[in-house]
CSV table of C-alpha atoms in Angstrom, one decimal:
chain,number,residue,atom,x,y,z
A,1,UNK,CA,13.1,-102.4,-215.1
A,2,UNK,CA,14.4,-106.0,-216.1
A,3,UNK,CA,13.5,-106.8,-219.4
A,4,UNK,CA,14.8,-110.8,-219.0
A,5,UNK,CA,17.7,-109.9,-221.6
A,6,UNK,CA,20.2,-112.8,-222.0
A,7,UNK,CA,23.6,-111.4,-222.7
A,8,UNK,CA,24.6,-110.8,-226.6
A,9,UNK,CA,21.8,-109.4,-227.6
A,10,UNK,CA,23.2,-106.6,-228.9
A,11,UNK,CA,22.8,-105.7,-232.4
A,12,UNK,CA,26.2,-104.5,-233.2
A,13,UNK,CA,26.0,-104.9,-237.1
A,14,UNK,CA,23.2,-102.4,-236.8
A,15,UNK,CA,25.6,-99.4,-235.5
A,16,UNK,CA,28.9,-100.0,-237.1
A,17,UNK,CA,27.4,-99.7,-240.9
A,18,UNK,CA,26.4,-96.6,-240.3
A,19,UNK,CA,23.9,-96.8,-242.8
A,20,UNK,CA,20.7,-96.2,-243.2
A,21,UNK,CA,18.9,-98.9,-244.2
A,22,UNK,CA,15.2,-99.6,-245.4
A,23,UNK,CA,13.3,-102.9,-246.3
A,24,UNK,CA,10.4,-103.9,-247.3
A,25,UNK,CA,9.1,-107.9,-245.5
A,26,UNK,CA,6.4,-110.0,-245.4
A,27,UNK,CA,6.4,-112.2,-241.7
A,28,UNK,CA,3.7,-114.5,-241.6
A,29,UNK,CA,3.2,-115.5,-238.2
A,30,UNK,CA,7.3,-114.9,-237.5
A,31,UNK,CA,9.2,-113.5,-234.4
A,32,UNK,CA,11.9,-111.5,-233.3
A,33,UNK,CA,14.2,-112.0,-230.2
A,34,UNK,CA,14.6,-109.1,-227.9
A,35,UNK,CA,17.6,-107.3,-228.7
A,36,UNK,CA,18.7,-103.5,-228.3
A,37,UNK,CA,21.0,-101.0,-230.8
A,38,UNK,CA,21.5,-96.9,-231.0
A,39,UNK,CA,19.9,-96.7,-234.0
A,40,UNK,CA,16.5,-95.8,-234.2
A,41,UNK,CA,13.9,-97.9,-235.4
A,42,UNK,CA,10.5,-97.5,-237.5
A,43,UNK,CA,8.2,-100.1,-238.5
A,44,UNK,CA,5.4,-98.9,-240.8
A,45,UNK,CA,2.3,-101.9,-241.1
A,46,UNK,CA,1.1,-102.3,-244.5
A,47,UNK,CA,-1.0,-105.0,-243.5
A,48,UNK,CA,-1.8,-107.6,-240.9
A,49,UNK,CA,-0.9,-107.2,-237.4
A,50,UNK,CA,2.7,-107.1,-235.1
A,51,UNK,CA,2.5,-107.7,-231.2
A,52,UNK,CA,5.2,-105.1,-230.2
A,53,UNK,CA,6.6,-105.4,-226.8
A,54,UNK,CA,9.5,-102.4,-225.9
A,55,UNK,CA,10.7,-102.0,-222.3
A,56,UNK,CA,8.3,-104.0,-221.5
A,57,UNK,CA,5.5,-102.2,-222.4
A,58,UNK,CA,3.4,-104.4,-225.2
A,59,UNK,CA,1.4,-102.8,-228.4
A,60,UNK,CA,-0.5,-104.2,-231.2
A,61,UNK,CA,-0.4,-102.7,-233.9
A,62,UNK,CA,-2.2,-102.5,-237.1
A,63,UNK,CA,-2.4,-101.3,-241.1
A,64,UNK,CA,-1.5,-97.9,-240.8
A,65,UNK,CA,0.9,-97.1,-237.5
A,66,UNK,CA,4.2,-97.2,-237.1
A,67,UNK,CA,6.2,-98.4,-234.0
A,68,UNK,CA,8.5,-96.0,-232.5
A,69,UNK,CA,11.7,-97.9,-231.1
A,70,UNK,CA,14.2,-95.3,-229.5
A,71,UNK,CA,17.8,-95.5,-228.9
A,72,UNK,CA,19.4,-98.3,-226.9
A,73,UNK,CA,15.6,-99.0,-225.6
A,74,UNK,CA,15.0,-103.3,-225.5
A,75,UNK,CA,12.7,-104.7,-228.0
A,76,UNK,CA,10.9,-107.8,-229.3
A,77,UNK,CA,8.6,-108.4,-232.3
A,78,UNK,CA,6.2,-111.0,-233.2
A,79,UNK,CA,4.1,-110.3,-236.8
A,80,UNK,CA,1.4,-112.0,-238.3
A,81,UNK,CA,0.6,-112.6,-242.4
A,82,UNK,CA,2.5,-108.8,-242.0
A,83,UNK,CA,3.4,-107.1,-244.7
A,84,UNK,CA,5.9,-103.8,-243.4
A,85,UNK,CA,8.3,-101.2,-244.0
A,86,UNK,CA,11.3,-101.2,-241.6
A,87,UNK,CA,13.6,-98.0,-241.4
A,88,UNK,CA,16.9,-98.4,-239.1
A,89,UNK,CA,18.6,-94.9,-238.5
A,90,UNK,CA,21.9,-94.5,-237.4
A,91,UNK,CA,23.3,-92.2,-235.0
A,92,UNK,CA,24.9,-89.5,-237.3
A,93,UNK,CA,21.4,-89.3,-239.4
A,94,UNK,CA,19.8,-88.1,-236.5
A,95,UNK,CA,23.0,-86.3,-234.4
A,96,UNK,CA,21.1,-82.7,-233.9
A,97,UNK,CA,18.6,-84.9,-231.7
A,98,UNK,CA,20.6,-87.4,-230.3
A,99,UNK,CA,21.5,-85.7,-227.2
A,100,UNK,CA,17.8,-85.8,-226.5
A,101,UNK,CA,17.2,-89.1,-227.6
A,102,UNK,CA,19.9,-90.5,-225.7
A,103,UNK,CA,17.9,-89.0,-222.5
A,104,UNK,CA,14.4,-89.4,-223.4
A,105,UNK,CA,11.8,-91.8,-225.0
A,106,UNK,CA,8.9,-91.5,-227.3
A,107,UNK,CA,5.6,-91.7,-226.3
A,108,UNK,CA,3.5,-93.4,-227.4
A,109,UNK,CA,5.5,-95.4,-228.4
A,110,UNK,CA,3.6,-96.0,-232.2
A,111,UNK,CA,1.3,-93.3,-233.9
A,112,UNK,CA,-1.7,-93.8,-236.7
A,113,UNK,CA,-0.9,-92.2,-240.2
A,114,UNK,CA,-3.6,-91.5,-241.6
A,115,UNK,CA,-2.9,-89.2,-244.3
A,116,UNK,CA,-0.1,-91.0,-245.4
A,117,UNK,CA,2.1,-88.7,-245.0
A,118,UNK,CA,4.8,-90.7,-243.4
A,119,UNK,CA,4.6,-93.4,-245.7
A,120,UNK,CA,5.2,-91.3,-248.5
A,121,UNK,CA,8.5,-90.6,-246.1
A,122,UNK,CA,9.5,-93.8,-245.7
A,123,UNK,CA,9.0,-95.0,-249.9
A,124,UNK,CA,11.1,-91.6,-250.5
A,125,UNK,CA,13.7,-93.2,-248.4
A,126,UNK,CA,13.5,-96.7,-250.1
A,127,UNK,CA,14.0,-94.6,-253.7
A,128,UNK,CA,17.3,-93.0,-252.1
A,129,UNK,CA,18.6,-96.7,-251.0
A,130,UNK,CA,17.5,-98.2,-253.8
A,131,UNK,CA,19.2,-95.4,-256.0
A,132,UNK,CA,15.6,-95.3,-257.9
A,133,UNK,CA,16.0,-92.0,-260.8
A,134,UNK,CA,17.0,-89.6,-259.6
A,135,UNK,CA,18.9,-90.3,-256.8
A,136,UNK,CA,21.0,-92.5,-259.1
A,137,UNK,CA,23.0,-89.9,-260.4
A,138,UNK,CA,23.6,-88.6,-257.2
A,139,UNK,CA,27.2,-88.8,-255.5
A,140,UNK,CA,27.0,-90.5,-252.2
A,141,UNK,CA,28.4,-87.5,-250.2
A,142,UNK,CA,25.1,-85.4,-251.6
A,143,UNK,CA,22.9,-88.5,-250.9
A,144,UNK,CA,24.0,-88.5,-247.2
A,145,UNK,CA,23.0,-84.8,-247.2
A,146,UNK,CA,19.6,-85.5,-247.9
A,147,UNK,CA,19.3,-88.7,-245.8
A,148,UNK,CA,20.5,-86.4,-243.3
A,149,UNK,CA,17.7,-83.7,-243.9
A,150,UNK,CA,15.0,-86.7,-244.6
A,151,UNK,CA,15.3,-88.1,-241.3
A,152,UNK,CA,14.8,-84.5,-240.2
A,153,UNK,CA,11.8,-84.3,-241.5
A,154,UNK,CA,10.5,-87.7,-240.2
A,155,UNK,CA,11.3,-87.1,-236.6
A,156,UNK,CA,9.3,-83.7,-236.4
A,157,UNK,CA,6.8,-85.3,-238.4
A,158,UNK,CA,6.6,-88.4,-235.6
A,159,UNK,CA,6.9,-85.1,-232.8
A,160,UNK,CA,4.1,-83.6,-234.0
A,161,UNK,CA,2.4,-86.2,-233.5
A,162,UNK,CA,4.1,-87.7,-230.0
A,163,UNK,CA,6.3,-86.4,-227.3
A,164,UNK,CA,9.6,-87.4,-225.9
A,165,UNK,CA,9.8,-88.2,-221.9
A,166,UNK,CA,12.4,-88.5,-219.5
A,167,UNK,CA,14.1,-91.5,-219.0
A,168,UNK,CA,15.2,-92.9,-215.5
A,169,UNK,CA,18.9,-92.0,-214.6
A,170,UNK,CA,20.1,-95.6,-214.3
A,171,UNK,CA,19.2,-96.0,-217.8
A,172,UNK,CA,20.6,-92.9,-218.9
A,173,UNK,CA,23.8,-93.7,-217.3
A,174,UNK,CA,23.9,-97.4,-218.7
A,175,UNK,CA,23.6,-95.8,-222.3
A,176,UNK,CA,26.1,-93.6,-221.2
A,177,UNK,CA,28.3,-96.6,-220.5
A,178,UNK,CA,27.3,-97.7,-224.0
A,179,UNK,CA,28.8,-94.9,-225.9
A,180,UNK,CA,32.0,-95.0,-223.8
A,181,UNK,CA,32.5,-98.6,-224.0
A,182,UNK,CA,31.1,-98.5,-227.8
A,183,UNK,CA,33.9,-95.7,-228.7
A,184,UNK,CA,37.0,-97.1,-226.6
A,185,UNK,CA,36.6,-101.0,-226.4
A,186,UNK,CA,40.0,-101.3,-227.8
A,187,UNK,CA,41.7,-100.1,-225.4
A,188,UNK,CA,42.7,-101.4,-221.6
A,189,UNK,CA,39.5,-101.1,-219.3
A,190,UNK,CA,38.8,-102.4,-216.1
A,191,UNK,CA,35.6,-102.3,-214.2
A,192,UNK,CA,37.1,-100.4,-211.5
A,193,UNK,CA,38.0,-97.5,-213.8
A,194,UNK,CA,34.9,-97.7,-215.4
A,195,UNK,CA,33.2,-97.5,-212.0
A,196,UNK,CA,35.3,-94.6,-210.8
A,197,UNK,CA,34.8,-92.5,-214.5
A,198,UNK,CA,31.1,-93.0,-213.6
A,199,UNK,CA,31.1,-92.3,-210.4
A,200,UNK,CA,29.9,-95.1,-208.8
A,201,UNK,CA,30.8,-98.5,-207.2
A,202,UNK,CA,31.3,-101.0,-209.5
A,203,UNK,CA,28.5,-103.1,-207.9
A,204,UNK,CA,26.2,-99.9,-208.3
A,205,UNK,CA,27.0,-100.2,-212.0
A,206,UNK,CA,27.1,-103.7,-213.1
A,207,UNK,CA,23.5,-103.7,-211.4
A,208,UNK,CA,21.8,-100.9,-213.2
A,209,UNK,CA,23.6,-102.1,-216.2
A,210,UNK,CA,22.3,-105.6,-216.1
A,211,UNK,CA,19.1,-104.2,-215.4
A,212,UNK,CA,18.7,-102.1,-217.9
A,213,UNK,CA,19.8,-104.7,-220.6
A,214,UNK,CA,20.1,-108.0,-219.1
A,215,UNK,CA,23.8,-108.2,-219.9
A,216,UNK,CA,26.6,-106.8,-217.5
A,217,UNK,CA,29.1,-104.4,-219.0
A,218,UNK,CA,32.1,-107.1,-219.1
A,219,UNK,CA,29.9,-109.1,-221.5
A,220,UNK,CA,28.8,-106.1,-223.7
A,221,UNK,CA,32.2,-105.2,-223.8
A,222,UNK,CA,33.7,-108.8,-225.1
A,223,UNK,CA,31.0,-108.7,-227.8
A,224,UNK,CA,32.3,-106.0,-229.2
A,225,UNK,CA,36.1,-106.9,-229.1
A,226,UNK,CA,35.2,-110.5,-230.1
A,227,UNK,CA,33.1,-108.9,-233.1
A,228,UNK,CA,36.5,-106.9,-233.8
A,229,UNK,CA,38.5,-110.4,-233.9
A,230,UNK,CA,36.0,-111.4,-236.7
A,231,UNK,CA,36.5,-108.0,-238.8
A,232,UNK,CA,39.9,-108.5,-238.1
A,233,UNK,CA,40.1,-111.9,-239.6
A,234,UNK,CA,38.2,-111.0,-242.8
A,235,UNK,CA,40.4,-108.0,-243.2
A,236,UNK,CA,43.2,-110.1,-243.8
A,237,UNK,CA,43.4,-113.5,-242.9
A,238,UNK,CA,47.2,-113.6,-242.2
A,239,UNK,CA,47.2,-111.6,-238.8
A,240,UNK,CA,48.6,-113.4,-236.0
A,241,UNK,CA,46.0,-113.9,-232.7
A,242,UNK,CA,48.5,-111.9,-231.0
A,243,UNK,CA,48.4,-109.0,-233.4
A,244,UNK,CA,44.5,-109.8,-233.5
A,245,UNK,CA,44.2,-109.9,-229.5
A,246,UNK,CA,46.4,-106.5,-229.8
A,247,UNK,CA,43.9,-104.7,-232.3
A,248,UNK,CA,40.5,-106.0,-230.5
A,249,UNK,CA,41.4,-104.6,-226.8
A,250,UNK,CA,41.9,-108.5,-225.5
A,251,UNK,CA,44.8,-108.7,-223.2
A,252,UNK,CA,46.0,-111.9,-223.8
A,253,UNK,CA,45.2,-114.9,-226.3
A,254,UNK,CA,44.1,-116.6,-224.1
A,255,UNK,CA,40.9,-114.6,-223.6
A,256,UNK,CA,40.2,-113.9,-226.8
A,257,UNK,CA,40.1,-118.0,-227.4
A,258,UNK,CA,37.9,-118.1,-224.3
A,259,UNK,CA,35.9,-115.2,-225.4
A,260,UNK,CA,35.4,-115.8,-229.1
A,261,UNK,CA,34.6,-119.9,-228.4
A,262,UNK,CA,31.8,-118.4,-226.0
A,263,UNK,CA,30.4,-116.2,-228.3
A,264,UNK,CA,30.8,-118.2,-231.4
A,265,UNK,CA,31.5,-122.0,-230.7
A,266,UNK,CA,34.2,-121.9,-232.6
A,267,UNK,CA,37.9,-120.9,-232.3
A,268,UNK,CA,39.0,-117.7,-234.5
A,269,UNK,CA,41.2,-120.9,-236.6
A,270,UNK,CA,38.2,-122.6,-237.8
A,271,UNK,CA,36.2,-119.5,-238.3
A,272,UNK,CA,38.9,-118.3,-240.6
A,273,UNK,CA,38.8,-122.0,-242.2
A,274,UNK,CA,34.6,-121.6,-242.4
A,275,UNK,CA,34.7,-118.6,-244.0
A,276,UNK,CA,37.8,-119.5,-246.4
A,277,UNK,CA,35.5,-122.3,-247.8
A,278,UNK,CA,32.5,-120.4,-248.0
A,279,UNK,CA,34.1,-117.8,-250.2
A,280,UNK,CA,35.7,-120.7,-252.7
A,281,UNK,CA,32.1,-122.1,-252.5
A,282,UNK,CA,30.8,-118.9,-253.5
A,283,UNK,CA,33.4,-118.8,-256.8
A,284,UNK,CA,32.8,-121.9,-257.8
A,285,UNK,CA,29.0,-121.2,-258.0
């Protein structure tokens, strides 16, 4: 299945927070590219209408459903006069069913509530974000513990409701590729050992990679050490590139300049000078 990804679409921010997060938007007639992330996604109409296409599959939905997005699965959005609640939650919310998730795939992919009964889910959730009474005078260790058991209750609420199916292999093996790559980016990693960890050759798996998410696992893999170069830099600001290139996974300076100016038209040197100014900017206001 080629879902015409370009490379970088990748939603990084959304799985290194590790936080659940909750918001409440109005789109009128607004769109959103297709991009992919391990957390799961929910997006609850409230009113007006969202044309949903996910692995190429498309859906319209209505006041009342909510879209099911599963893990690393490609998505784009297009709303209109919408008014919607959108839940994003990370992996370690939902770790006693990740092993399934990472396999399988909800279907349908949206369900009708009805009752309300999920809503009433989702605004409990927007209270523990928003640290609404009482959850204000709960410590955040406590507050993850409930998160923890909320999203519980939401995904056998949505089960009851759908089912999970099977994935194809290639994709399970590409998300597979994904965790390994996601957890050891920083260190030295060649196609060929990727290939051979995998079992495959490493045309077999830049294929099914690139056709599961339009991107081949080179390119995923300087996104995320070029999005280490920018943590890096607003970490502290008086690294050297080399110590930068060292702590990001990048071999040399020299691709990490090559990377990083591909990624973000910039050299990590004026990014450091953009953001410096934006934060005096931001003092001075």
């Amino acid at each position: 299945m080629n879902t015409g990804f370009v490379s970088n679409q990748y939603e990084l921010c959304r799985d290194a927070n590790e936080k659940v997060v909750i918001a409440l938007h109005v789109k009128d007639n607004a769109g959103i590219k297709e991009h992919f992330h391990y957390c799961l996604e929910f997006i609850y109409m409230l009113d007006g209408k969202m044309q949903a296409t996910v692995s190429g599959e498309q859906y319209t939905l209505n006041k009342g459903q909510m879209l099911l997005v599963s893990c690393c699965e490609p998505h784009r959005i297009e709303y209109s006069d919408a008014l919607h609640y959108v839940l994003m939650l990370p992996h370690k919310y939902f770790s006693s069913y990740s092993g399934v998730l990472a396999k399988k795939t909800f279907t349908p992919k949206y369900i009708n509530d009805p009752s309300e009964g999920i809503l009433s889910i989702l605004r409990l959730f927007e209270s523990i974000s928003n640290k609404q009474e009482p959850f204000n005078k709960i410590d955040q260790k406590r507050l993850d513990g409930i998160l923890k058991s909320l999203s519980n209750i939401l995904l056998e609420t949505v089960l009851s409701t759908t089912s999970l199916v099977d994935r194809s292999e290639v994709f399970i093996q590409s998300v597979r590729v994904i965790e390994y790559l996601y957890s050891h980016y920083k260190e030295p990693i060649t196609m060929q050992f990727l290939a051979k960890k995998f079992l495959c050759t490493q045309n077999e798996l830049s294929q099914d990679f690139r056709q599961t998410f339009g991107t081949s696992p080179r390119a995923f893999l300087n996104q995320l050490r070029a999005e280490e170069v920018c943590s890096c830099i607003q970490a502290d600001s008086q690294m050297t590139l080399e110590e930068i290139a060292n702590a990001s996974g990048f071999q040399s300076v020299q691709t990490l300049l090559r990377v990083f100016k591909k990624k973000y038209g910039c050299t990590p040197k004026e990014f450091k000078s953009e953001r410096a100014s934006t934060l005096e900017q931001s003092e001075d206001q």
